[in-house]
Short mmCIF file of C-alpha atoms in Angstrom, two decimals:
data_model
loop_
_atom_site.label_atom_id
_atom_site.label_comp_id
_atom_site.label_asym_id
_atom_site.label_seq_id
_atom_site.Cartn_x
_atom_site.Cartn_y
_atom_site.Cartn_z
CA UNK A 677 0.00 0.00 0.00
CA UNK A 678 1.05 3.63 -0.99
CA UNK A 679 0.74 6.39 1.29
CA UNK A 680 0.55 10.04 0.82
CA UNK A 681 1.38 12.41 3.51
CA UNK A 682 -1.95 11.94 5.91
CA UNK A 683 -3.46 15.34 6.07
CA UNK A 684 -3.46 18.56 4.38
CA UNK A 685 -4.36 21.87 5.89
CA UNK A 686 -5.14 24.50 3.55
CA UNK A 687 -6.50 27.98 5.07
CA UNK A 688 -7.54 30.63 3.13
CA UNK A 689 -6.69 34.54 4.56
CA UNK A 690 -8.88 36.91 3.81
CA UNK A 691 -10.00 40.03 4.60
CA UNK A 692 -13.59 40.84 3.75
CA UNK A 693 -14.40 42.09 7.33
CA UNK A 694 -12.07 43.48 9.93
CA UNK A 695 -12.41 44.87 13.22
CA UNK A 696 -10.56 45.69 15.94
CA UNK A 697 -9.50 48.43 18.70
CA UNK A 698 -9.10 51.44 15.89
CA UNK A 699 -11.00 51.47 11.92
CA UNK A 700 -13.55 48.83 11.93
CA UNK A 701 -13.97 47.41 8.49
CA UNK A 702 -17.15 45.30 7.22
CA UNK A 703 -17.56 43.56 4.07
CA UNK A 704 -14.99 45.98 2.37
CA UNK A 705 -16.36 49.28 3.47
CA UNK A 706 -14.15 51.44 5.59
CA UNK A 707 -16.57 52.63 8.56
CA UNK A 708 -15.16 55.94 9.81
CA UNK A 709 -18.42 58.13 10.80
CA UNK A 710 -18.73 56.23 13.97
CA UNK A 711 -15.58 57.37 15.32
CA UNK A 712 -16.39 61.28 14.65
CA UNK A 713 -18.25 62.42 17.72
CA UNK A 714 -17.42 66.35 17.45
CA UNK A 715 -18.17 67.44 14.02
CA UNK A 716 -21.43 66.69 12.62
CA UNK A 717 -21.21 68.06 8.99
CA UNK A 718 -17.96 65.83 9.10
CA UNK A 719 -19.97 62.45 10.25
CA UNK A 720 -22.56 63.25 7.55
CA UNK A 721 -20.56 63.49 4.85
CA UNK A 722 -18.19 60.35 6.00
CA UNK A 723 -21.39 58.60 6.57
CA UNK A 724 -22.67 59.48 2.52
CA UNK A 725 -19.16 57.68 1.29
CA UNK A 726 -19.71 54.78 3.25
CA UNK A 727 -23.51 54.33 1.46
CA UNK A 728 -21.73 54.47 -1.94
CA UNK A 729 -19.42 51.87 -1.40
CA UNK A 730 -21.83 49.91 0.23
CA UNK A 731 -23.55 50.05 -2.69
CA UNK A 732 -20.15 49.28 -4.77
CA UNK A 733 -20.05 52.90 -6.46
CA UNK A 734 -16.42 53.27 -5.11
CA UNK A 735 -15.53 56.01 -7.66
CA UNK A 736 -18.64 58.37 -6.58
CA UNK A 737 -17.20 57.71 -2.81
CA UNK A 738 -13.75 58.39 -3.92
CA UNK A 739 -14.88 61.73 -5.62
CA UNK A 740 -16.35 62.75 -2.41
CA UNK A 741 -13.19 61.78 -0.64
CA UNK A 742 -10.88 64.25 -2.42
CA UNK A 743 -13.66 66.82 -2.31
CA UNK A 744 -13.87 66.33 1.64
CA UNK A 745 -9.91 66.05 1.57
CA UNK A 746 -9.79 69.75 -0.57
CA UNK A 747 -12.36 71.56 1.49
CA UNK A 748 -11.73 70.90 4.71
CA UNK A 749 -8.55 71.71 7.34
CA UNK A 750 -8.20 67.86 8.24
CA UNK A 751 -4.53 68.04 8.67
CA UNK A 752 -4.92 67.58 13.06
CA UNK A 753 -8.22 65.09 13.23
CA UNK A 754 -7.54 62.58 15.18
CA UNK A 755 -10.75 60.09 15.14
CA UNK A 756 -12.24 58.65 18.85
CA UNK A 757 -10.55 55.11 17.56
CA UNK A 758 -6.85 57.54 17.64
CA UNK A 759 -6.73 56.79 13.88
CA UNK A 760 -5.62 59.80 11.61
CA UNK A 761 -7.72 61.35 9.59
CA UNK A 762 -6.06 62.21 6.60
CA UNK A 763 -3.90 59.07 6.80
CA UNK A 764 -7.49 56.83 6.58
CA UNK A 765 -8.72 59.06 3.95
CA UNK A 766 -5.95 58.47 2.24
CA UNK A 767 -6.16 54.36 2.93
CA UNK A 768 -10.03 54.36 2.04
CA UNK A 769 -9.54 56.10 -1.11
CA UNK A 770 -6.62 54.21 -2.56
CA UNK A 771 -8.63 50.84 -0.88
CA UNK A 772 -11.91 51.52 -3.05
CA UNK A 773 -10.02 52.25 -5.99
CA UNK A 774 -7.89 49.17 -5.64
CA UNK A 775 -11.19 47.44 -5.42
CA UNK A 776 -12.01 48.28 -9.19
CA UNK A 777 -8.66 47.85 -9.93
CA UNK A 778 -7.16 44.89 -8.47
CA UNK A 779 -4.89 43.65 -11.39
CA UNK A 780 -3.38 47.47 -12.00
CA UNK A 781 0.50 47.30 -12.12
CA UNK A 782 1.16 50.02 -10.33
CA UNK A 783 -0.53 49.31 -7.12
CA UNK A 784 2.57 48.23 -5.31
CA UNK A 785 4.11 51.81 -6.74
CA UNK A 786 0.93 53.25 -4.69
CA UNK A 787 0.87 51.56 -1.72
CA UNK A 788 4.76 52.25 -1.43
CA UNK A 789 3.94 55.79 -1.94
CA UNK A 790 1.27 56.47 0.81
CA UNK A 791 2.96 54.31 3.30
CA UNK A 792 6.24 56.54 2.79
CA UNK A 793 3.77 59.71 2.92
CA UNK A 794 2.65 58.65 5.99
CA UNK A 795 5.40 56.85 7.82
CA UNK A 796 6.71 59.17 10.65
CA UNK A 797 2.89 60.13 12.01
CA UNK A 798 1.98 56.30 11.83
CA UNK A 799 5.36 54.58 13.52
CA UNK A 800 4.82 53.04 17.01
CA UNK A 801 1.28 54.09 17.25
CA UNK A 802 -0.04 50.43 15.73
CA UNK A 803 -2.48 52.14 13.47
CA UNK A 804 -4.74 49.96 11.90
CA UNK A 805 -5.65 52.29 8.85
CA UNK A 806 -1.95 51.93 8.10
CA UNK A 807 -1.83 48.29 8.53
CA UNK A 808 -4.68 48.56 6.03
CA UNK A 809 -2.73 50.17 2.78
CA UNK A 810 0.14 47.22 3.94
CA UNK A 811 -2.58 44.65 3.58
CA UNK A 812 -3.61 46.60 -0.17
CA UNK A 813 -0.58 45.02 -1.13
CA UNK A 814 -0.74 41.99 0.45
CA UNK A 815 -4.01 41.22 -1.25
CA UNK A 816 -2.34 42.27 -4.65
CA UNK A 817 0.32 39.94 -4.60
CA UNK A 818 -1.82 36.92 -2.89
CA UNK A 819 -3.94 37.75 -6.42
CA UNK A 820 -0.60 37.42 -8.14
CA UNK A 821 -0.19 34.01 -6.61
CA UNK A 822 3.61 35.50 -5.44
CA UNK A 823 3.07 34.25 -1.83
CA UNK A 824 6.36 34.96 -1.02
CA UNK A 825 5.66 38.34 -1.36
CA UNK A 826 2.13 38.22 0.37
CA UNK A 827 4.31 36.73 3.34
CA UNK A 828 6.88 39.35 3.09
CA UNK A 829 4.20 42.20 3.27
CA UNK A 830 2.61 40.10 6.18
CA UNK A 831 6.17 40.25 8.69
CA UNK A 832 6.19 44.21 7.45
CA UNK A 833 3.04 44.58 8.90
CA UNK A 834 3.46 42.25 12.46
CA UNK A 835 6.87 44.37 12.57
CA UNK A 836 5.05 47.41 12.64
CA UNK A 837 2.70 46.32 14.79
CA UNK A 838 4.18 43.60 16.78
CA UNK A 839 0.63 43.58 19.30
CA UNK A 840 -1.43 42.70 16.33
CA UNK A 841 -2.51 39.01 17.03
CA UNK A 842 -4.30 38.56 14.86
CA UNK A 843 -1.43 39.65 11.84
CA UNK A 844 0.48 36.89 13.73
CA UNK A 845 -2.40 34.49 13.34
CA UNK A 846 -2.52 35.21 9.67
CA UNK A 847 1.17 34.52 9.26
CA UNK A 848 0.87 31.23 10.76
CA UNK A 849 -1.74 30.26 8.32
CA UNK A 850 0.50 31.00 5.93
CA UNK A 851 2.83 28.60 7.47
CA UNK A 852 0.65 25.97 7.44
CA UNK A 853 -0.77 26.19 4.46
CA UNK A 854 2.49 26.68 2.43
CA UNK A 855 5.80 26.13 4.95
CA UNK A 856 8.30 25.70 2.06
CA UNK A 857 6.98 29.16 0.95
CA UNK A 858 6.75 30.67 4.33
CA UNK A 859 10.52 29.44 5.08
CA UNK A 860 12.29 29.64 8.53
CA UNK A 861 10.99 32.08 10.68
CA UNK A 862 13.64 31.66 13.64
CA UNK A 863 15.03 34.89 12.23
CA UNK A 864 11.97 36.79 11.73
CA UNK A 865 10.84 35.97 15.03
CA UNK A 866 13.72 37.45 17.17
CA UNK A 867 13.66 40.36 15.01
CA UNK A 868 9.71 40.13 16.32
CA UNK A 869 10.56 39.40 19.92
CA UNK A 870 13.10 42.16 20.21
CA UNK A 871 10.63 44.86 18.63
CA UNK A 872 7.95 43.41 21.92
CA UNK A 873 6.17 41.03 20.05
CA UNK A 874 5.09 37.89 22.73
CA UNK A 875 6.01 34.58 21.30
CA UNK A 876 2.76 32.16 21.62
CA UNK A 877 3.26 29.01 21.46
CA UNK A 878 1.49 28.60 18.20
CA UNK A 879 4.56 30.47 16.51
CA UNK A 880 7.00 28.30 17.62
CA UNK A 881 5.19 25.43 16.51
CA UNK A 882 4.97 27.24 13.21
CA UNK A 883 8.55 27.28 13.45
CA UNK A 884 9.07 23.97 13.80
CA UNK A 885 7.18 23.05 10.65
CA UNK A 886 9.13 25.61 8.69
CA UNK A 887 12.59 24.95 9.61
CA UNK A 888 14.78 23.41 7.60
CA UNK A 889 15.43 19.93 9.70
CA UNK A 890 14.34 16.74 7.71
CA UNK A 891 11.01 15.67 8.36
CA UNK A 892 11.98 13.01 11.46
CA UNK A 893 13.36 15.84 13.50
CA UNK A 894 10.45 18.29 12.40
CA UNK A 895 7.99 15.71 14.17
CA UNK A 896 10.27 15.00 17.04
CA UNK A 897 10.56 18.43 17.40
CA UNK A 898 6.50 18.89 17.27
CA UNK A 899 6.05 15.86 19.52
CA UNK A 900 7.79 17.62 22.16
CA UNK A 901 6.03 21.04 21.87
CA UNK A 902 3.03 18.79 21.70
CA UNK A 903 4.38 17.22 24.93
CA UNK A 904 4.83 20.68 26.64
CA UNK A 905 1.17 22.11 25.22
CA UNK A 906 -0.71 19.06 26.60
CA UNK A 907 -2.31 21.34 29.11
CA UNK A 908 -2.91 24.32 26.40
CA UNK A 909 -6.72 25.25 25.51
CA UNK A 910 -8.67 23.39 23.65
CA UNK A 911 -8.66 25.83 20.63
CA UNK A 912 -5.14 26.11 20.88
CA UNK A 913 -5.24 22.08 20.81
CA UNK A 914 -7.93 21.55 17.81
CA UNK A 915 -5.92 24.36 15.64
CA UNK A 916 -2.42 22.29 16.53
CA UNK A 917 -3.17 19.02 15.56
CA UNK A 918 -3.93 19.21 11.97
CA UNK A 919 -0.09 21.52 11.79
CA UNK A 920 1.17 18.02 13.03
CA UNK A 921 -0.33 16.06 11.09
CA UNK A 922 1.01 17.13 8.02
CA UNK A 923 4.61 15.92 8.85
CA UNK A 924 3.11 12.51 9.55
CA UNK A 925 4.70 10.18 6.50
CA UNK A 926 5.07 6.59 5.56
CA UNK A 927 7.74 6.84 3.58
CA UNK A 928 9.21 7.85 7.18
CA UNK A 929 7.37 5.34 9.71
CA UNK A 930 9.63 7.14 12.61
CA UNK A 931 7.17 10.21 12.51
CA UNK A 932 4.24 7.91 12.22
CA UNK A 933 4.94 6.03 15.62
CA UNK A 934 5.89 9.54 17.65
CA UNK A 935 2.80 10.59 16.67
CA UNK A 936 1.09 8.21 18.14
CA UNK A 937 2.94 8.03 20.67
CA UNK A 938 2.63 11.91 21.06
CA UNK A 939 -1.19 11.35 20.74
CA UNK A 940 -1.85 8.34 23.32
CA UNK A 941 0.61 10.85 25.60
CA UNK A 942 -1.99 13.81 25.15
CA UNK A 943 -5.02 11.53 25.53
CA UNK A 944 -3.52 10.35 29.19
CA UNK A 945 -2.83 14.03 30.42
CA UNK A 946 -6.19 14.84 30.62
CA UNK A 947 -8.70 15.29 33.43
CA UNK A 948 -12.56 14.65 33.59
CA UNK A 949 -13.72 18.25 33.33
CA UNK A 950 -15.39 18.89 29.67
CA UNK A 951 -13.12 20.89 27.95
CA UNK A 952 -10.46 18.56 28.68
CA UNK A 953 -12.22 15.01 27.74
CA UNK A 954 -13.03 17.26 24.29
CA UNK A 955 -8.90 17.48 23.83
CA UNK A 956 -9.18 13.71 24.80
CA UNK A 957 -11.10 12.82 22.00
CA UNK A 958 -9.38 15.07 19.62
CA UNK A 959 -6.16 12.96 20.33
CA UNK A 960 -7.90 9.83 20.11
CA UNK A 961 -9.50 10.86 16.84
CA UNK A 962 -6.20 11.91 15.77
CA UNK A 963 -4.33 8.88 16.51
CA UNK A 964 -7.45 6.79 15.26
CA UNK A 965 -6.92 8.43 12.04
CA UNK A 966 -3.29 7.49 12.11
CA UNK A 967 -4.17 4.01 12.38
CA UNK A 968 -6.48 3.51 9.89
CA UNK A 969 -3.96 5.06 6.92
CA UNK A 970 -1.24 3.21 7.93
CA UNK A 971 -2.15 -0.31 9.83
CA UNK A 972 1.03 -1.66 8.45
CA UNK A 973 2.76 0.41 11.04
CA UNK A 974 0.65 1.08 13.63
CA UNK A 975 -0.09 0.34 16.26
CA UNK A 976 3.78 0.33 17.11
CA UNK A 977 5.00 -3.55 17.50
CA UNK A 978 5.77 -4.03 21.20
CA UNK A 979 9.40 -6.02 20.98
#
């Protein structure tokens, strides 16, 4: 019997709807009105450009962004969310006309441009407008299919903002979706740590699976995290195991037996509370799974 390497997982990062402390973007509209409490005229007319690109007429909302931009002394609003005003203006209009022109080759020229523009106001504040015109390009070269780029843009942007958890999340996707692409990260994650980024436990496992040891040392390696993140949550657990499983390989039966070994380890370490009998059946499932593709191997031969 042939076997193939036992599971694939393959996540998809997008970037439809976005929220968090500062801009709040939903299903690709940039919703700034909320966060002008002392200007009414201003919250109108913000509030008008988010109707036309809800209803997709992103040029008639970028027409009324330069008019707003040209009329008005904006260069000293600072938004309730701390975002800059000029600097999201900016973001939304190059954003919506991205939008209707995502295959333009001079995006990257743009995006370059307004981050430059903008660089010294936005640097250590962990703006998420800027973050935004990174992610422009991000988006452009994910299009592209260059994912090394799209990686590249996504360290630029946990750099900037080394707090962001959820740009870390969204590089470890990337790592398990593609780890030759995503390469080692032991570099990129000092230079992380030493700009006060926290190093979760998930990015070392990431890591692991991108390193450049051959694949019996990868699981090794991955057992052992595995051994030391027994007690770990049991999201933390359920997003884990599939990372592992995709160094499981027959044509290596070592990293089929740790496994399972890893596994029946895991399964024992629980208690009888709920959450921790669900991380017991995970482990089981896992190693069930394990079984089943390869019974040739396992379970492991006692001498």
């Amino acid at each position: 019997m042939k076997y193939i390497k036992l599971f694939m997982l393959l996540s998809a990062i997008t970037l439809t709807s976005f929220k968090s402390e500062g801009l709040n973007i939903s299903a690709s509209v940039w919703l700034v009105s909320e966060n002008i409490v002392s200007n009414d005229a201003l919250r109108l007319k913000l509030q008008d450009i988010e109707v036309l690109a809800k209803r997709h007429k992103r040029a008639e909302a970028i027409r009324m962004i330069k008019e707003l931009r040209k009329n008005n002394n904006l260069s000293t609003v600072v938004l309730k969310d701390k975002e800059l005003l000029p600097l999201v203006l900016d973001g939304m209009e190059l954003y919506y006309w991205v939008c209707d022109n995502s295959d333009n080759k001079t995006i990257p020229q743009k995006v370059n441009s307004l981050l430059s523009k903008h660089k010294e106001k936005a640097e250590g504040r962990g703006l998420t407008s800027y973050k935004q015109i990174y992610q422009i390009l991000r988006r452009y070269y994910s299009h592209l299919g260059d994912t090394s780029k799209a990686i590249d843009i996504q360290k630029q942007v946990i750099l900037y903002d080394p707090k962001d958890y959820i740009a870390v999340t969204q590089l470890i996707d990337y790592a398990k979706k593609d780890p030759e692409t995503c390469g080692e990260l032991d570099d990129f994650i000092k230079e992380y740590v030493g700009a006060g980024g926290t190093l979760y436990e998930e990015l070392k496992l990431a890591a692991i699976i991108t390193s450049k040891d051959e694949i019996t040392k990868k699981m090794a390696r991955a057992c052992e995290w595995l051994e030391k993140n027994a007690d770990a949550s049991e999201k933390i657990i359920a997003r884990s195991l599939p990372i592992i499983s995709m160094l499981a390989d027959s044509k290596h039966p070592q990293t089929l037996v740790d496994y399972y070994h890893a596994l029946t380890n895991l399964a024992l370490r629980q208690s009888s509370n709920e959450e921790r009998l669900t991380v017991f059946s995970m482990a089981i499932n896992e190693r069930q799974k394990l079984i089943t593709a390869a019974p040739e191997i396992l379970p492991p031969k006692t001498p």
